XYZ file of C-alpha atoms in Angstrom:
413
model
C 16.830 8.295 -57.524
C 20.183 8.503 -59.457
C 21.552 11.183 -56.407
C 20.443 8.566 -53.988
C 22.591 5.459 -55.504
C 25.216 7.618 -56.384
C 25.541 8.251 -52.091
C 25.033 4.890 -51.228
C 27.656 3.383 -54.318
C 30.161 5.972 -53.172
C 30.803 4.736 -50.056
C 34.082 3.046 -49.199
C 33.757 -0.741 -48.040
C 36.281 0.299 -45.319
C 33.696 2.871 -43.572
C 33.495 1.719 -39.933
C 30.217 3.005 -39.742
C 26.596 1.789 -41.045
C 25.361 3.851 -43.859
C 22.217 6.259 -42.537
C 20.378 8.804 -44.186
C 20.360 12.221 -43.525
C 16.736 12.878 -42.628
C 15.876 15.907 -40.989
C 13.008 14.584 -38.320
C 9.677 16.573 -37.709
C 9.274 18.269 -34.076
C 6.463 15.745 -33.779
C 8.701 12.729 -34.715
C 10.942 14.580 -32.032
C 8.471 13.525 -29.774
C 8.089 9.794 -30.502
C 9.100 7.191 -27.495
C 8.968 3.457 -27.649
C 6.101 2.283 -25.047
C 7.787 0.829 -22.083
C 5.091 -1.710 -22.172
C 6.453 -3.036 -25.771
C 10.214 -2.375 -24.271
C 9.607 -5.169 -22.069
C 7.526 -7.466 -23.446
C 11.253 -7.759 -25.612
C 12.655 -9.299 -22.584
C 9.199 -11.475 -22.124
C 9.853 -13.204 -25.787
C 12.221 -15.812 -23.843
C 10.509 -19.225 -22.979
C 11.563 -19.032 -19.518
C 10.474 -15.147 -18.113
C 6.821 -15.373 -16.600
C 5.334 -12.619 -17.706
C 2.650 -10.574 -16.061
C 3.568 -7.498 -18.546
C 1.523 -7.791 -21.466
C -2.161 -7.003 -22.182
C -2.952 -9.418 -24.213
C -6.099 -11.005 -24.360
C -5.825 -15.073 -23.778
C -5.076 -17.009 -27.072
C -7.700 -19.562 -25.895
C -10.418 -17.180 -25.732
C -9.727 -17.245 -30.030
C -12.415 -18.534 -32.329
C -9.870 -19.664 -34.488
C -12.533 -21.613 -36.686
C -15.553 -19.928 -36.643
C -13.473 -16.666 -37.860
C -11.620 -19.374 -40.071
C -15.292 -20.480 -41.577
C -16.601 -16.363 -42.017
C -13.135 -15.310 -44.107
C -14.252 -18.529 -45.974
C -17.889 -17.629 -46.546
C -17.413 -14.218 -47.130
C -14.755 -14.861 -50.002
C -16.583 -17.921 -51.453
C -20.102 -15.916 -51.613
C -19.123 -12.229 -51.791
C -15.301 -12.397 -52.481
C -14.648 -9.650 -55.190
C -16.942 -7.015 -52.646
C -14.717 -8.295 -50.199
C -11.234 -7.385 -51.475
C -12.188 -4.025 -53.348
C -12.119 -0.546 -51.530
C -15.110 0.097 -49.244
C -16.307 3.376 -47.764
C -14.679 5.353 -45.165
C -17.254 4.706 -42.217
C -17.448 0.701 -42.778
C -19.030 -1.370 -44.144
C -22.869 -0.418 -43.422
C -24.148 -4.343 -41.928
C -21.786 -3.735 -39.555
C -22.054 -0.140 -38.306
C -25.661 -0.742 -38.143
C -24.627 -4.340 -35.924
C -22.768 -1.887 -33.827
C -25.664 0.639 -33.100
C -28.195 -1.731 -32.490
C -25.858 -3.254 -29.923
C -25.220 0.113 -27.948
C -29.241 0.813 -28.477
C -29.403 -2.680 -26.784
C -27.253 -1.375 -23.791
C -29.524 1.817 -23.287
C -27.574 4.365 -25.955
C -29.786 6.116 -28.958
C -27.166 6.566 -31.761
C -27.951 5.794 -35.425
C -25.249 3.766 -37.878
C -24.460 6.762 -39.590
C -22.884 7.878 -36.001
C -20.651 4.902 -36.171
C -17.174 4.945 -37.864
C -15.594 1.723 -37.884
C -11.533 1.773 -37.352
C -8.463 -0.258 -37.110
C -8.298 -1.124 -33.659
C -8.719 1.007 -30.688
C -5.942 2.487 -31.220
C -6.297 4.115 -34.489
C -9.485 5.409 -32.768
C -7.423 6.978 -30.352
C -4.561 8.633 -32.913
C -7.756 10.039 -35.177
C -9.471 11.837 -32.205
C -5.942 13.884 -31.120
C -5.450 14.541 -35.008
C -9.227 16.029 -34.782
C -9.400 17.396 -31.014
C -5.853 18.500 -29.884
C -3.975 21.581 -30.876
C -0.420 21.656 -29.725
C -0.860 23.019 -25.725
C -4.451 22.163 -25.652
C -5.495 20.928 -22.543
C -6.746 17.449 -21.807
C -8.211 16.406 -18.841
C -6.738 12.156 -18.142
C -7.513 9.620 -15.272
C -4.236 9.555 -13.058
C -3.386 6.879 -13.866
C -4.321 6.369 -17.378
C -4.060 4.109 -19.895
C -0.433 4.130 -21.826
C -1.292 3.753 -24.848
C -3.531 6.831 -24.690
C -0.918 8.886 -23.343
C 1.461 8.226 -25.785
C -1.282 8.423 -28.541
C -2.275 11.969 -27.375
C 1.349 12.938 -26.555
C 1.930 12.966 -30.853
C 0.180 16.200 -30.872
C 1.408 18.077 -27.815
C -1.459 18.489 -25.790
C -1.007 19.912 -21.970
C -2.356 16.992 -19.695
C -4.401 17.948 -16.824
C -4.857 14.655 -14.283
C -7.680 13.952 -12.558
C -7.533 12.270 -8.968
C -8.525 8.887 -8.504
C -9.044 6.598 -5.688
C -10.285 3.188 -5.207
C -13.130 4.065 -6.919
C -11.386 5.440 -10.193
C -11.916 8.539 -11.427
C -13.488 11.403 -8.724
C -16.615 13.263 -10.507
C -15.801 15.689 -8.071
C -12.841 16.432 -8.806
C -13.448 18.065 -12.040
C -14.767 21.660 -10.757
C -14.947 24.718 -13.689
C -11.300 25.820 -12.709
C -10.462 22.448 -13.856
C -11.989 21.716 -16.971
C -12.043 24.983 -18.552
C -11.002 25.009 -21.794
C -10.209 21.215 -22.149
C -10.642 19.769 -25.030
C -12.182 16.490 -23.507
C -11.628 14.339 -20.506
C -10.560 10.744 -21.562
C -11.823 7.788 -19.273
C -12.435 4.126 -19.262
C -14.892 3.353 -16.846
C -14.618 -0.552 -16.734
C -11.588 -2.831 -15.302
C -9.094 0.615 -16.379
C -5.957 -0.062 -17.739
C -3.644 -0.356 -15.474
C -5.488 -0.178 -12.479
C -8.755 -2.534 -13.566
C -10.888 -0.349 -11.488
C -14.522 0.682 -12.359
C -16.800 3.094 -11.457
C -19.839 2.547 -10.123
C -23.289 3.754 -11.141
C -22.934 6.868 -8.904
C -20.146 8.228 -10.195
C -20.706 7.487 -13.535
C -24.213 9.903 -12.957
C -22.217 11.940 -11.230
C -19.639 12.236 -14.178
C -21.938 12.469 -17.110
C -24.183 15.432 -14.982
C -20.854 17.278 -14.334
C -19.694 16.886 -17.879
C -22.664 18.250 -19.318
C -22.914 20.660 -17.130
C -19.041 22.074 -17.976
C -19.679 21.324 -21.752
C -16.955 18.812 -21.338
C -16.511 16.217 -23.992
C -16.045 13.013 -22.580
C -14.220 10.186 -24.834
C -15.498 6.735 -23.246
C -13.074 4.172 -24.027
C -13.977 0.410 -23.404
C -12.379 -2.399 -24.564
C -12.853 -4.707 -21.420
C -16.846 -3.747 -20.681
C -17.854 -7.143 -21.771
C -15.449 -9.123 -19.873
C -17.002 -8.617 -16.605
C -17.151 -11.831 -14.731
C -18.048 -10.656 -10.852
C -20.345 -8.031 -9.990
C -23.348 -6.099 -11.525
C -22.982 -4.626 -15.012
C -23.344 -1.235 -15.203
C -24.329 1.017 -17.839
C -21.879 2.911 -20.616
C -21.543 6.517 -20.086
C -22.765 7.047 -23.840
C -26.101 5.456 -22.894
C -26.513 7.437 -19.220
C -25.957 10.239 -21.299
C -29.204 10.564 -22.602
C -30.126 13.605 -24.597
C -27.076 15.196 -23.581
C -24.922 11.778 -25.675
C -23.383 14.238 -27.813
C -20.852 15.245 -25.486
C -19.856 11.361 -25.163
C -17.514 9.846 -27.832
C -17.944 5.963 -27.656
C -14.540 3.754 -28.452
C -14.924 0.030 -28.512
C -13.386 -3.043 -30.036
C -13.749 -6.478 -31.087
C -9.898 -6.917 -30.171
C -11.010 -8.436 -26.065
C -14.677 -10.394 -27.599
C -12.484 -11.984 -30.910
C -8.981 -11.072 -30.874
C -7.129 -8.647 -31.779
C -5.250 -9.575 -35.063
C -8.353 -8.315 -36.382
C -7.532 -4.727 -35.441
C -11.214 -3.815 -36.036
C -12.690 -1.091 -33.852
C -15.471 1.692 -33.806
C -16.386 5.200 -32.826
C -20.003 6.229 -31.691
C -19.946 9.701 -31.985
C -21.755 12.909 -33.158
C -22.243 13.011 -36.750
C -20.664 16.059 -36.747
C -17.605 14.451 -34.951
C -17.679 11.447 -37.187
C -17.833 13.680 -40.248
C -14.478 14.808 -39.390
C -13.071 11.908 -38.223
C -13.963 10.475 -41.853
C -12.250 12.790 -43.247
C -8.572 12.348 -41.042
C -9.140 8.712 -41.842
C -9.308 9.260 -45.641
C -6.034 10.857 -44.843
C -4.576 7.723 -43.085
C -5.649 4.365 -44.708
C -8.816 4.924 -46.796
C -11.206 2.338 -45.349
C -10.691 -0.249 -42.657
C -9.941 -3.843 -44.554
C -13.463 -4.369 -46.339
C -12.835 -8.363 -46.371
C -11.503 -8.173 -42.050
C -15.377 -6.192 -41.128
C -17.476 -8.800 -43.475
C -15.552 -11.682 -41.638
C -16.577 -10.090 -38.605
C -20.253 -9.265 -39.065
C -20.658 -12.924 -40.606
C -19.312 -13.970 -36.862
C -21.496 -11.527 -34.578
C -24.705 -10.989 -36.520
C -26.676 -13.922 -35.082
C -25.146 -13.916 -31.848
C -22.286 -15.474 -31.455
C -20.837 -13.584 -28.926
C -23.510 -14.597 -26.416
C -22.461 -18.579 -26.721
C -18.393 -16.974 -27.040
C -18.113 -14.568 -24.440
C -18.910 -17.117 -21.567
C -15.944 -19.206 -21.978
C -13.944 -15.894 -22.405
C -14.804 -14.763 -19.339
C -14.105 -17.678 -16.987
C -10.684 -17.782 -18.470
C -10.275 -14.488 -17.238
C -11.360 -14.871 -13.802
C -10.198 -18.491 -13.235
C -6.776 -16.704 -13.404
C -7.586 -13.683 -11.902
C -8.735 -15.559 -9.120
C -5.509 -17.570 -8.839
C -3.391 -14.202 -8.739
C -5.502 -13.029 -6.257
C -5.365 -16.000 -4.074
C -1.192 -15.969 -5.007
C -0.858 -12.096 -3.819
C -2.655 -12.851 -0.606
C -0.379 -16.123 0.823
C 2.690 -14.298 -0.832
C 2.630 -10.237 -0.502
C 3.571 -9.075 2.726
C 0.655 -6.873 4.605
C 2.251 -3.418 3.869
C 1.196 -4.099 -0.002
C -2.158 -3.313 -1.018
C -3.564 -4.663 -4.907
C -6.884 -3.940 -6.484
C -9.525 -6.543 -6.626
C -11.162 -5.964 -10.637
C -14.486 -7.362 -11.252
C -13.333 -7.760 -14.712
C -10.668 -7.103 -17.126
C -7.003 -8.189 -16.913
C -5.585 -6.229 -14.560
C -4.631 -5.228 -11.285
C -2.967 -2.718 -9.739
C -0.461 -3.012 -7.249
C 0.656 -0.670 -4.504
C 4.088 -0.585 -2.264
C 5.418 0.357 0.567
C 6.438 4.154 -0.635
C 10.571 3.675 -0.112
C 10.027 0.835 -2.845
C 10.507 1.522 -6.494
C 9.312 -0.801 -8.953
C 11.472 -0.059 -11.582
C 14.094 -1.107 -9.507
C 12.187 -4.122 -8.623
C 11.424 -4.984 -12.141
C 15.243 -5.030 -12.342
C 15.311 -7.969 -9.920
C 12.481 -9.819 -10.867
C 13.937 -9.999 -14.801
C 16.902 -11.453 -13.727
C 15.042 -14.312 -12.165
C 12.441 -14.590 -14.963
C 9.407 -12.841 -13.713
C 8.670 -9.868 -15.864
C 5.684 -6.918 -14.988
C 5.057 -3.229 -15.659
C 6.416 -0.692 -13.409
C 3.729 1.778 -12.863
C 5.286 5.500 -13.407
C 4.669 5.666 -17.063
C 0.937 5.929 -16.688
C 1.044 8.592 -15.025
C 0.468 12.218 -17.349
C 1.383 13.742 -13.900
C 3.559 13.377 -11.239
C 4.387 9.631 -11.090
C 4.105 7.022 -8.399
C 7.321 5.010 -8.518
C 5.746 2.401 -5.702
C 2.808 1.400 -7.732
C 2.865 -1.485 -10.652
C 0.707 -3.551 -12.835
C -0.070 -6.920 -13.614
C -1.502 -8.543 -16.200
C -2.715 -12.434 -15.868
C -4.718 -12.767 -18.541
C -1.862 -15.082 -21.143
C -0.291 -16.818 -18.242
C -1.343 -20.386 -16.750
C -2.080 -20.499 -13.496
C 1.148 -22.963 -12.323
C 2.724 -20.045 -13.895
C 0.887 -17.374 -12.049
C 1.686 -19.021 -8.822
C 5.390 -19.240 -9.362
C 6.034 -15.917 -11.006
C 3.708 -14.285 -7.607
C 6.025 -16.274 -4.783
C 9.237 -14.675 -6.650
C 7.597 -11.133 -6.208
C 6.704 -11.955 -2.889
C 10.386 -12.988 -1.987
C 11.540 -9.942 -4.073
C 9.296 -7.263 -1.905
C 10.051 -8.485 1.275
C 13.307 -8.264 0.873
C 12.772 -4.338 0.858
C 10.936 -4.457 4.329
């Protein structure tokens, strides 16, 4: 301590320079990049940009006071429980909420194969910590969710993509030569981020069969399953699993159904798998917040999300509607978009001599902000594709912000 003030009161008020430490980084921290997603939603804080860049859920779709009136039960009735340390895997109403709710979808998994987590996320940086060895080999969707990639990319793993069409992911695609020796093969089967494809129930067989068959782990990630509002539902890969389940890890989150300042998440795994995960999570934060999981079992356990989800849902496809309807008066024919049944996003496809980055470039400077697509790519990228989000943004808004892009890509013709 007395080394450390002695370097900082040494300095001479006259140094042009800041004061910063000499830390020697980590290879890993080496590693570390800012998500080009969070890079841009930067330029997005001014009141003017429309932005189709983030992915976050729509602040109307909050229950601000029924959350408001569970943090008040839960401390008025239960408040010293709620602001002590709590186990590792969650608190046990809850875990058991979760399992009956996948058991309700068609899975067979018992709360003890449920770790609940801080967001999505976290779910994501505990299963490289426990599954990826520097090199290992990792079989992604191309494209694939960012935040994944970047996730994953902390621990060095070799990324193997798998080809997708308009479809999603290929079962087909993933022959022995392929998959041997990956660690898993990480997917999200409904409205994928960034494309908001989903694959239907053939595939999905298809996938599960071919995974079992490989002994391929598959790591099921859906945060957008339950905001599907065209279509037919289709079944999680966790419960078309079957008896073969324990080669599907489950990820899910309250962050889309209540909203994400919760940051409260889950794993359905393998107890073997959650056993370790337990034990990485000890090693990170202890215990998900024990007060944020009582607030949110007091909201879901007598089924509030079946009066809540409704209204979420026609949010999302009243303006997912009104981009659609935007792209098709304003896009010029050689652009091609996906049409999601759920979710908040679409893809976007140019003409090939067209490079979004260099579009994004243009469309900043006249307020209209989106996500190029080449950084979701673990392979080769596709500098003519881009995403849009439509979920935050009124539909005036949406209108607008489409008719600049429009202007903007036709310009390149």
């Amino acid at each position: 301590m007395f080394a450390l003030f002695s370097v900082l009161s040494s300095r001479s008020p006259s140094m042009d320079k800041p004061f910063e430490p000499v830390c020697a980084f980590s290879e890993r921290a080496k590693q570390l990049t800012s998500s080009a997603i969070r890079e841009i939603l930067k330029v997005t804080e001014r009141p003017e940009v429309i932005s189709f860049a983030g992915g976050l859920p729509a602040p109307g779709g909050f229950p601000v006071e029924v959350v408001r009136a569970a943090f008040d039960k839960v401390l008025a009735t239960n408040g010293r429980a709620a602001l002590q340390y709590g186990p590792t895997e969650g608190y046990a109403p809850l875990r058991q909420w979760v399992a009956d709710d996948l058991n309700r979808a068609g899975a067979n998994v018992a709360p003890d194969q449920i770790l609940i987590v801080s967001g999505s996320q976290q779910a994501l940086d505990l299963l490289g910590k426990v599954l990826i060895d520097e090199g290992s080999k990792i079989l992604v969707e191309d494209p694939s969710y960012l935040g994944a990639l970047q996730s994953f990319s902390l621990y060095q793993p070799q990324y193997v993509p798998v080809p997708t069409d308009d479809g999603g992911l290929i079962p087909e695609a993933i022959t022995p030569e392929l998959a041997a020796g990956a660690r898993f093969l990480y997917a999200l089967p409904n409205f994928q981020n960034p494309t908001g494809r989903t694959l239907n129930l053939a595939r999905r067989k298809a996938l599960v069969q071919q995974a079992a068959q490989l002994g391929l782990p598959i790591i099921e990630d859906d945060p957008y399953g339950e905001l599907r509002y065209a279509g037919e539902p289709q079944p999680g890969l966790l419960a078309l699993a079957g008896e073969c389940g324990a080669n599907v890890i489950r990820l899910g989150t309250f962050s889309k159904v209540l909203a994400p300042g919760l940051r409260l998440g889950y794993i359905a795994a393998h107890r073997s798998i959650i056993d370790k995960l337990v034990q990485a999570k000890q090693a990170t934060d202890l215990h998900t917040p024990t007060l944020t999981q009582m607030a949110v079992y007091e909201v879901v356990k007598d089924g509030f999300l079946e009066q809540h989800l409704p209204t979420v849902r026609e949010i999302y496809r009243a303006q997912g509607r009104c981009m659609l309807e935007a792209i098709e008066r304003e896009f010029p024919d050689t652009v091609s978009w996906t049409r999601p049944e759920g979710g908040m996003f679409l893809w976007v496809t140019l003409p090939e001599h067209i490079d979004s980055a260099q579009l994004l470039t243009q469309a900043v400077a006249q307020n209209v902000a989106f996500v190029p697509g080449a950084p979701f790519y673990a392979g080769k990228p596709r500098a003519n594709t881009l995403r849009l989000s439509f979920a935050t943004v009124p539909e005036e808004r949406i209108r607008a912000g489409i008719a600049i892009l429009g202007k903007l890509i036709k310009q390149y013709a």
